[in-house]
Tab-separated table of C-alpha atoms in Angstrom:
chain	number	residue	atom	x	y	z
Q	1	MET	CA	-18.481	-9.147	-31.146
Q	2	SER	CA	-18.719	-12.717	-32.378
Q	3	SER	CA	-19.009	-11.664	-35.991
Q	4	LEU	CA	-15.568	-10.093	-35.997
Q	5	PRO	CA	-13.241	-12.424	-37.885
Q	6	SER	CA	-10.491	-13.697	-35.668
Q	7	SER	CA	-7.684	-13.217	-38.139
Q	8	ALA	CA	-7.588	-9.716	-39.471
Q	9	SER	CA	-5.238	-9.208	-42.388
Q	10	THR	CA	-3.352	-5.971	-42.222
Q	11	GLY	CA	-3.254	-3.438	-44.997
Q	12	LYS	CA	0.119	-3.329	-46.668
Q	13	ASP	CA	1.938	-0.532	-44.949
Q	14	SER	CA	-0.840	1.587	-43.563
Q	15	GLY	CA	-1.568	1.262	-39.883
Q	16	LEU	CA	-5.225	0.533	-40.606
Q	17	ARG	CA	-6.339	-3.036	-40.088
Q	18	VAL	CA	-9.156	-4.289	-42.280
Q	19	PRO	CA	-10.606	-7.789	-41.874
Q	20	SER	CA	-10.035	-10.070	-44.868
Q	21	ASN	CA	-13.719	-10.194	-45.836
Q	22	GLY	CA	-13.864	-6.395	-45.930
Q	23	LYS	CA	-16.560	-6.161	-43.246
Q	24	THR	CA	-15.671	-3.609	-40.615
Q	25	ILE	CA	-17.556	-2.445	-37.581
Q	26	TYR	CA	-19.193	0.188	-39.805
Q	27	HIS	CA	-20.920	-2.495	-41.879
Q	28	ARG	CA	-22.904	-3.788	-38.975
Q	29	PRO	CA	-26.502	-2.610	-38.599
Q	30	LEU	CA	-26.836	0.005	-35.871
Q	31	ASN	CA	-29.955	-1.547	-34.394
Q	32	ARG	CA	-28.567	-4.997	-33.859
Q	33	THR	CA	-27.254	-4.311	-30.380
Q	34	LYS	CA	-30.379	-2.414	-29.377
Q	35	THR	CA	-31.637	-4.924	-26.841
Q	36	SER	CA	-28.444	-6.818	-26.082
Q	37	GLU	CA	-27.009	-6.580	-22.595
Q	38	LEU	CA	-23.470	-6.653	-21.293
Q	39	SER	CA	-22.022	-8.394	-18.286
Q	40	GLN	CA	-21.927	-6.047	-15.340
Q	41	ALA	CA	-18.874	-7.777	-13.899
Q	42	SER	CA	-16.784	-7.147	-16.994
Q	43	PHE	CA	-17.972	-3.554	-17.089
Q	44	ALA	CA	-17.024	-3.166	-13.426
Q	45	PHE	CA	-13.497	-4.390	-14.105
Q	46	LEU	CA	-13.190	-2.182	-17.174
Q	47	PHE	CA	-14.425	0.863	-15.307
Q	48	SER	CA	-12.121	0.082	-12.406
Q	49	GLU	CA	-9.178	0.116	-14.811
Q	50	MET	CA	-10.433	3.352	-16.396
Q	51	VAL	CA	-10.447	5.020	-12.981
Q	52	ALA	CA	-7.015	3.622	-12.162
Q	53	TYR	CA	-5.743	4.890	-15.541
Q	54	ALA	CA	-7.199	8.342	-14.994
Q	55	GLN	CA	-5.622	8.388	-11.563
Q	56	LYS	CA	-2.104	8.096	-12.928
Q	57	ARG	CA	-0.158	11.337	-12.933
Q	58	VAL	CA	-2.988	13.524	-11.697
Q	59	LYS	CA	-2.366	16.176	-9.091
Q	60	GLY	CA	-5.718	16.442	-7.413
Q	61	ILE	CA	-9.228	15.149	-7.208
Q	62	GLN	CA	-10.573	17.834	-9.527
Q	63	GLU	CA	-8.130	16.857	-12.233
Q	64	LEU	CA	-9.098	13.208	-11.811
Q	65	GLU	CA	-12.786	14.056	-12.109
Q	66	HIS	CA	-12.011	16.147	-15.167
Q	67	ARG	CA	-10.260	13.217	-16.828
Q	68	LEU	CA	-13.187	10.908	-16.137
Q	69	ASN	CA	-15.468	13.601	-17.507
Q	70	VAL	CA	-13.447	13.771	-20.725
Q	71	GLN	CA	-13.592	9.980	-21.089
Q	72	GLY	CA	-17.381	10.135	-20.992
Q	73	HIS	CA	-17.831	13.220	-23.155
Q	74	SER	CA	-17.200	11.629	-26.548
Q	75	ILE	CA	-19.531	8.773	-25.631
Q	76	GLY	CA	-22.309	11.278	-24.923
Q	77	ILE	CA	-21.972	13.017	-28.279
Q	78	LYS	CA	-22.203	9.732	-30.177
Q	79	LEU	CA	-24.934	8.354	-27.964
Q	80	LEU	CA	-27.233	11.291	-28.741
Q	81	ASP	CA	-27.060	10.517	-32.467
Q	82	LEU	CA	-27.527	6.801	-31.948
Q	83	LEU	CA	-30.499	7.115	-29.634
Q	84	LEU	CA	-32.246	9.644	-31.885
Q	85	TYR	CA	-31.640	7.390	-34.873
Q	86	ARG	CA	-33.325	4.550	-33.026
Q	87	GLU	CA	-36.408	6.574	-32.187
Q	88	PRO	CA	-39.487	5.982	-34.355
Q	89	VAL	CA	-39.255	8.196	-37.455
Q	90	ARG	CA	-42.048	10.509	-36.391
Q	91	THR	CA	-40.391	11.456	-33.096
Q	92	GLN	CA	-36.885	11.554	-34.501
Q	93	LEU	CA	-36.368	15.116	-33.370
Q	94	ARG	CA	-33.508	16.614	-31.453
Q	95	PRO	CA	-34.778	17.991	-28.111
Q	96	GLN	CA	-35.464	21.673	-28.662
Q	97	ASN	CA	-35.775	23.037	-25.174
Q	98	VAL	CA	-34.035	22.447	-21.892
Q	99	VAL	CA	-36.829	20.463	-20.281
Q	100	ALA	CA	-37.263	18.163	-23.277
Q	101	LEU	CA	-33.513	17.575	-23.350
Q	102	LEU	CA	-33.329	16.737	-19.661
Q	103	HIS	CA	-36.279	14.373	-19.961
Q	104	PHE	CA	-34.579	12.726	-22.895
Q	105	ILE	CA	-31.463	12.240	-20.746
Q	106	LYS	CA	-33.379	11.033	-17.712
Q	107	GLN	CA	-35.442	8.543	-19.697
Q	108	ASN	CA	-33.777	7.452	-22.939
Q	109	VAL	CA	-30.104	7.876	-22.115
Q	110	TRP	CA	-30.403	6.327	-18.659
Q	111	GLN	CA	-32.569	3.492	-19.957
Q	112	HIS	CA	-30.027	2.725	-22.640
Q	113	LEU	CA	-26.978	2.897	-20.397
Q	114	PHE	CA	-28.264	1.463	-17.120
Q	115	GLY	CA	-31.522	-0.326	-17.946
Q	116	ARG	CA	-33.636	2.000	-15.834
Q	117	GLN	CA	-34.549	5.662	-15.668
Q	118	ALA	CA	-32.873	8.203	-13.423
Q	119	ASP	CA	-34.698	8.716	-10.160
Q	120	ARG	CA	-35.550	12.407	-10.217
Q	121	LEU	CA	-35.187	15.603	-12.150
Q	122	GLU	CA	-35.133	18.938	-10.364
Q	123	LYS	CA	-34.665	22.588	-11.119
Q	124	SER	CA	-32.519	24.606	-8.788
Q	125	THR	CA	-34.711	26.383	-6.246
Q	126	ASP	CA	-32.230	29.227	-6.043
Q	127	ALA	CA	-33.771	32.115	-8.035
Q	128	GLU	CA	-30.283	33.431	-8.784
Q	129	LYS	CA	-29.381	30.290	-10.653
Q	130	PRO	CA	-31.967	29.706	-13.378
Q	131	ASP	CA	-29.327	27.838	-15.381
Q	132	GLU	CA	-28.932	24.946	-12.949
Q	133	TYR	CA	-30.783	21.650	-13.127
Q	134	MET	CA	-30.244	18.421	-11.244
Q	135	ILE	CA	-30.533	14.823	-12.387
Q	136	ILE	CA	-30.660	12.543	-9.368
Q	137	ASP	CA	-29.625	8.897	-9.282
Q	138	ASN	CA	-30.013	7.079	-5.982
Q	139	GLU	CA	-27.578	4.332	-6.835
Q	140	PRO	CA	-25.332	4.973	-9.832
Q	141	LEU	CA	-24.422	1.724	-11.546
Q	142	VAL	CA	-20.811	2.790	-12.108
Q	143	ASN	CA	-20.297	3.287	-8.367
Q	144	GLN	CA	-21.848	0.019	-7.296
Q	145	TYR	CA	-18.575	-1.681	-6.364
Q	146	ILE	CA	-16.476	1.396	-5.636
Q	147	SER	CA	-15.589	2.491	-2.104
Q	148	VAL	CA	-13.847	5.839	-2.211
Q	149	PRO	CA	-11.101	6.106	0.421
Q	150	ARG	CA	-11.643	8.620	3.175
Q	151	GLU	CA	-8.858	10.955	2.105
Q	152	MET	CA	-10.552	11.352	-1.302
Q	153	SER	CA	-14.093	11.770	-0.006
Q	154	GLN	CA	-14.664	14.650	-2.459
Q	155	LEU	CA	-14.391	12.288	-5.381
Q	156	ASN	CA	-17.348	10.739	-7.143
Q	157	CYS	CA	-16.441	8.370	-9.967
Q	158	ALA	CA	-19.799	9.072	-11.580
Q	159	ALA	CA	-17.939	12.072	-13.028
Q	160	PHE	CA	-17.677	9.716	-15.984
Q	161	VAL	CA	-21.475	9.640	-16.315
Q	162	ALA	CA	-21.501	13.411	-15.866
Q	163	GLY	CA	-19.184	13.516	-18.882
Q	164	VAL	CA	-21.659	11.446	-20.892
Q	165	VAL	CA	-24.488	13.840	-19.933
Q	166	GLU	CA	-22.311	16.787	-20.847
Q	167	GLY	CA	-21.607	15.197	-24.213
Q	168	VAL	CA	-25.327	14.746	-24.883
Q	169	CYS	CA	-26.017	18.379	-23.943
Q	170	ASP	CA	-23.163	19.666	-26.098
Q	171	GLY	CA	-24.217	17.474	-29.005
Q	172	ALA	CA	-27.775	18.796	-28.815
Q	173	ASP	CA	-26.376	22.345	-28.915
Q	174	PHE	CA	-27.149	23.131	-25.298
Q	175	PRO	CA	-23.589	23.659	-24.065
Q	176	ALA	CA	-23.395	22.899	-20.364
Q	177	ARG	CA	-21.045	21.994	-17.593
Q	178	VAL	CA	-22.024	18.820	-15.713
Q	179	THR	CA	-20.561	17.669	-12.406
Q	180	ALA	CA	-21.344	14.753	-10.115
Q	181	HIS	CA	-21.762	15.204	-6.354
Q	182	THR	CA	-22.335	12.634	-3.644
Q	183	VAL	CA	-25.179	13.451	-1.281
Q	184	GLY	CA	-25.545	10.295	0.792
Q	185	GLU	CA	-28.984	9.826	2.294
Q	186	GLY	CA	-28.464	7.792	5.456
Q	187	ASP	CA	-28.371	4.014	5.227
Q	188	MET	CA	-31.011	3.888	2.541
Q	189	TRP	CA	-29.060	5.492	-0.313
Q	190	PRO	CA	-25.458	5.979	0.830
Q	191	GLY	CA	-24.295	6.537	-2.739
Q	192	LYS	CA	-26.979	8.952	-3.877
Q	193	THR	CA	-25.546	11.165	-6.571
Q	194	VAL	CA	-26.673	14.499	-7.974
Q	195	PHE	CA	-25.625	15.445	-11.492
Q	196	LEU	CA	-25.572	19.214	-11.535
Q	197	VAL	CA	-26.219	20.518	-15.062
Q	198	LYS	CA	-25.190	24.145	-15.436
Q	199	PHE	CA	-26.132	25.520	-18.839
Q	200	ARG	CA	-24.209	28.386	-20.360
Q	201	SER	CA	-25.788	31.820	-20.159
Q	202	GLU	CA	-26.556	31.960	-23.909
Q	203	VAL	CA	-28.691	28.830	-23.580
Q	204	VAL	CA	-30.783	30.471	-20.881
Q	205	GLU	CA	-31.089	33.647	-22.953
Q	206	ARG	CA	-32.178	31.719	-26.024
Q	207	GLU	CA	-34.671	29.772	-23.944
Q	208	ALA	CA	-36.213	32.998	-22.597
Q	209	PHE	CA	-36.346	34.489	-26.075
Q	210	LEU	CA	-38.052	31.430	-27.551
Q	211	ALA	CA	-40.540	31.290	-24.721
Q	212	LYS	CA	-41.649	34.858	-25.486
Q	213	SER	CA	-42.164	34.454	-29.205
W	1	MET	CA	-25.977	-20.318	15.580
W	2	THR	CA	-23.376	-17.615	15.645
W	3	VAL	CA	-20.553	-16.495	13.419
W	4	PHE	CA	-17.836	-15.088	15.663
W	5	SER	CA	-15.289	-13.546	13.358
W	6	LEU	CA	-13.631	-13.461	9.958
W	7	VAL	CA	-9.944	-13.246	9.082
W	8	ILE	CA	-8.546	-12.838	5.578
W	9	ILE	CA	-4.904	-13.689	4.898
W	10	ASN	CA	-3.112	-12.776	1.684
W	11	LYS	CA	-0.922	-15.203	-0.228
W	12	ALA	CA	2.218	-14.053	1.553
W	13	GLY	CA	0.752	-14.781	4.968
W	14	GLY	CA	-0.045	-11.192	5.869
W	15	LEU	CA	-3.243	-10.236	7.633
W	16	ILE	CA	-5.362	-8.070	5.344
W	17	TYR	CA	-8.716	-8.120	7.109
W	18	ASN	CA	-10.188	-9.091	10.447
W	19	LYS	CA	-13.599	-8.432	11.845
W	20	THR	CA	-15.394	-9.601	14.971
W	21	PHE	CA	-19.152	-9.985	14.590
W	22	HIS	CA	-20.079	-11.295	18.017
W	23	GLU	CA	-18.516	-10.182	21.282
W	24	GLY	CA	-17.918	-12.781	23.964
W	25	GLY	CA	-17.583	-15.838	21.765
W	26	LEU	CA	-13.825	-15.703	21.610
W	27	ASN	CA	-11.220	-14.016	23.736
W	28	LYS	CA	-10.246	-10.588	22.508
W	29	ILE	CA	-6.736	-10.389	21.147
W	30	SER	CA	-4.717	-7.403	20.073
W	31	THR	CA	-4.070	-6.444	16.457
W	32	ASN	CA	-0.493	-7.543	16.889
W	33	ASP	CA	-1.658	-10.990	17.971
W	34	TYR	CA	-3.921	-11.124	14.923
W	35	LEU	CA	-0.890	-10.527	12.742
W	36	VAL	CA	0.967	-13.337	14.515
W	37	LEU	CA	-2.082	-15.585	14.200
W	38	ALA	CA	-2.278	-14.931	10.467
W	39	GLY	CA	1.413	-15.633	9.928
W	40	THR	CA	1.358	-18.770	12.074
W	41	PHE	CA	-1.725	-20.122	10.381
W	42	HIS	CA	-0.172	-19.506	6.997
W	43	GLY	CA	2.842	-21.608	7.989
W	44	VAL	CA	0.754	-24.361	9.540
W	45	HIS	CA	-1.412	-24.463	6.447
W	46	ALA	CA	1.637	-24.847	4.212
W	47	ILE	CA	2.829	-27.758	6.354
W	48	THR	CA	-0.548	-29.493	6.437
W	49	ALA	CA	-0.773	-29.221	2.665
W	50	ARG	CA	2.373	-31.394	2.478
W	51	LEU	CA	1.345	-33.869	5.148
W	52	ASN	CA	-0.391	-36.677	3.379
W	53	PRO	CA	-0.486	-40.265	4.596
W	54	ILE	CA	-1.512	-41.652	1.217
W	55	LYS	CA	0.742	-41.421	-1.788
W	56	PRO	CA	-1.190	-39.375	-4.378
W	57	VAL	CA	-2.160	-41.414	-7.421
W	58	ALA	CA	-2.160	-39.749	-10.809
W	59	GLN	CA	-5.346	-40.137	-12.842
W	60	PRO	CA	-4.547	-42.477	-15.736
W	61	PRO	CA	-5.464	-40.958	-19.109
W	62	ALA	CA	-8.571	-42.242	-20.840
W	63	PRO	CA	-7.674	-45.285	-22.971
W	64	GLY	CA	-7.034	-44.489	-26.598
W	65	SER	CA	-6.393	-40.770	-26.062
W	66	ASN	CA	-2.973	-39.223	-26.444
W	67	GLU	CA	-3.195	-37.132	-23.302
W	68	LEU	CA	-0.442	-37.084	-20.777
W	69	PRO	CA	-1.345	-38.437	-17.377
W	70	GLY	CA	-2.855	-35.634	-15.315
W	71	ARG	CA	-1.276	-34.319	-12.166
W	72	PRO	CA	-2.677	-35.660	-8.939
W	73	GLU	CA	-5.034	-33.344	-7.149
W	74	PRO	CA	-2.868	-31.464	-4.642
W	75	SER	CA	-3.955	-31.874	-1.069
W	76	SER	CA	-5.835	-28.865	0.189
W	77	GLY	CA	-4.234	-28.531	3.592
W	78	LEU	CA	-6.024	-27.704	6.784
W	79	GLU	CA	-9.719	-27.106	6.174
W	80	VAL	CA	-11.546	-27.377	9.482
W	81	MET	CA	-10.415	-27.215	13.069
W	82	GLU	CA	-12.863	-27.972	15.854
W	83	THR	CA	-12.386	-27.221	19.524
W	84	GLU	CA	-14.730	-27.286	22.490
W	85	ASN	CA	-15.606	-23.648	22.067
W	86	PHE	CA	-15.454	-22.863	18.402
W	87	ARG	CA	-15.083	-24.232	14.917
W	88	MET	CA	-12.689	-22.734	12.434
W	89	GLN	CA	-13.111	-23.241	8.721
W	90	CYS	CA	-10.519	-22.240	6.148
W	91	PHE	CA	-11.244	-21.530	2.515
W	92	ASN	CA	-8.229	-21.251	0.259
W	93	THR	CA	-8.848	-19.534	-3.082
W	94	LEU	CA	-7.057	-20.502	-6.280
W	95	THR	CA	-4.765	-17.513	-5.891
W	96	GLY	CA	-3.807	-18.408	-2.337
W	97	THR	CA	-5.919	-15.930	-0.387
W	98	LYS	CA	-7.295	-17.585	2.738
W	99	PHE	CA	-10.595	-16.892	4.434
W	100	LEU	CA	-10.859	-18.073	8.039
W	101	LEU	CA	-14.276	-18.128	9.612
W	102	PHE	CA	-14.693	-18.740	13.339
W	103	THR	CA	-18.145	-20.011	14.289
W	104	GLU	CA	-19.975	-21.886	17.015
W	105	THR	CA	-19.370	-25.636	16.973
W	106	THR	CA	-22.967	-26.318	15.966
W	107	GLN	CA	-22.925	-23.979	12.987
W	108	THR	CA	-24.098	-25.594	9.741
W	109	ASN	CA	-23.543	-24.685	6.118
W	110	VAL	CA	-20.320	-22.846	6.872
W	111	ASP	CA	-18.975	-23.599	3.405
W	112	VAL	CA	-21.973	-21.807	1.869
W	113	THR	CA	-21.377	-18.817	4.126
W	114	ILE	CA	-17.697	-18.684	3.303
W	115	LYS	CA	-18.357	-18.930	-0.467
W	116	ARG	CA	-20.776	-16.029	-0.157
W	117	ILE	CA	-18.134	-14.004	1.673
W	118	TYR	CA	-15.743	-14.815	-1.161
W	119	ASP	CA	-18.390	-13.501	-3.589
W	120	LEU	CA	-18.600	-10.261	-1.638
W	121	TYR	CA	-14.803	-10.022	-1.652
W	122	ALA	CA	-14.673	-10.587	-5.404
W	123	ASP	CA	-17.313	-7.903	-5.981
W	124	TYR	CA	-16.598	-5.155	-3.511
W	125	VAL	CA	-12.858	-5.487	-3.023
W	126	MET	CA	-11.480	-6.729	-6.328
W	127	LYS	CA	-13.633	-4.426	-8.463
W	128	ASN	CA	-12.680	-1.370	-6.450
W	129	PRO	CA	-10.140	0.793	-8.299
W	130	PHE	CA	-8.769	2.155	-5.024
W	131	TYR	CA	-7.791	-1.228	-3.586
W	132	SER	CA	-4.193	-2.297	-4.121
W	133	LEU	CA	-3.621	-6.036	-4.237
W	134	GLU	CA	-2.294	-7.808	-1.129
W	135	MET	CA	-2.825	-4.709	1.000
W	136	PRO	CA	-5.164	-4.354	3.990
W	137	ILE	CA	-8.802	-4.093	2.933
W	138	ARG	CA	-10.425	-0.769	3.667
W	139	CYS	CA	-13.604	-0.703	1.609
W	140	ASP	CA	-16.747	0.771	3.133
W	141	ILE	CA	-19.168	-1.066	0.893
W	142	PHE	CA	-17.495	-4.419	1.585
W	143	ASP	CA	-17.793	-3.783	5.340
W	144	ARG	CA	-21.426	-2.815	5.014
W	145	LYS	CA	-22.463	-5.770	2.852
W	146	LEU	CA	-20.513	-8.221	5.005
W	147	LEU	CA	-22.029	-6.944	8.236
W	148	SER	CA	-25.574	-7.104	6.939
W	149	TYR	CA	-25.018	-10.624	5.582
W	150	ILE	CA	-23.553	-11.936	8.846
W	151	ARG	CA	-26.206	-10.184	10.906
W	152	GLU	CA	-28.829	-12.010	8.869
W	153	ILE	CA	-27.156	-15.355	9.714
W	154	ASN	CA	-26.625	-14.580	13.372
W	155	ASN	CA	-30.248	-13.563	13.863
W	156	ARG	CA	-31.635	-16.670	12.225
């Protein structure tokens, strides 16, 4: 952010602010921030305010989770483009089947956002639900400092990350519904979270059709 | 080497947290008495911060600079109280929250311990979106981290 000029001159009457030297955020190279890291403390405060903001005027926990989901969704769509752009040219391909997409999320997206990969990837064992997959994170970074009060025990603030995953899936043309669930595992991983990815039926149909041909 | 208990008092003198780590070191008192203790200590601390036998001297500005003379360092008030049975250390943050730690009289490095507890408070209480300022602290992760840290000290 240091390259942003401190005094931005405003355009005459339009609401758009353009810095005096004409360089906007769109002039910056996309790869410059590839390896840079952010302070986790400032992110924690920002995220805390995002949750508090989403909590205003909501009626229930589901609505709150939905709002967090929406906050993450647009990030996911943009992140897919950015991460593919940063891939080496030869592998610059959009994931073309469900498994490739989920691996891309587990590895690239997680690595970019949290500096490590997600812990596990599973397919639902229920034969009736071939459209459900699970991405498992033992210790979601967004929840590191958050203690959910007892009366809201249903809530998992990683709904925001679920929104990001949903955005990536939607952007790759695999429309899905993603939700975050807490499944604490004793004292070892009390905050273990499962991201349940439920693809739409047409995705499953297409997948079956492509597998045959 | 034992840490007996921790009390956190908000800037208005209200009790927002108390936890006993070691039974038998101190007499048990009721929650109501804890509230009274917190309020009383807050008052005593305010008085001790004013009690100062030496007139504070303002730091003279560096010669040649145009700075105004700085304010004298305010006195910090009660910091340590030692009795035959326990030692109480108080840490007052910049915003007026007080951490009281009751330990054995032979306990060393209490200021390090209390700073670390302040770290935990800053992380797991202040960064929690469900905590409202100045209210009693009910954060599971804070409890868990605090207990494991104190257990580590008490078992040393």
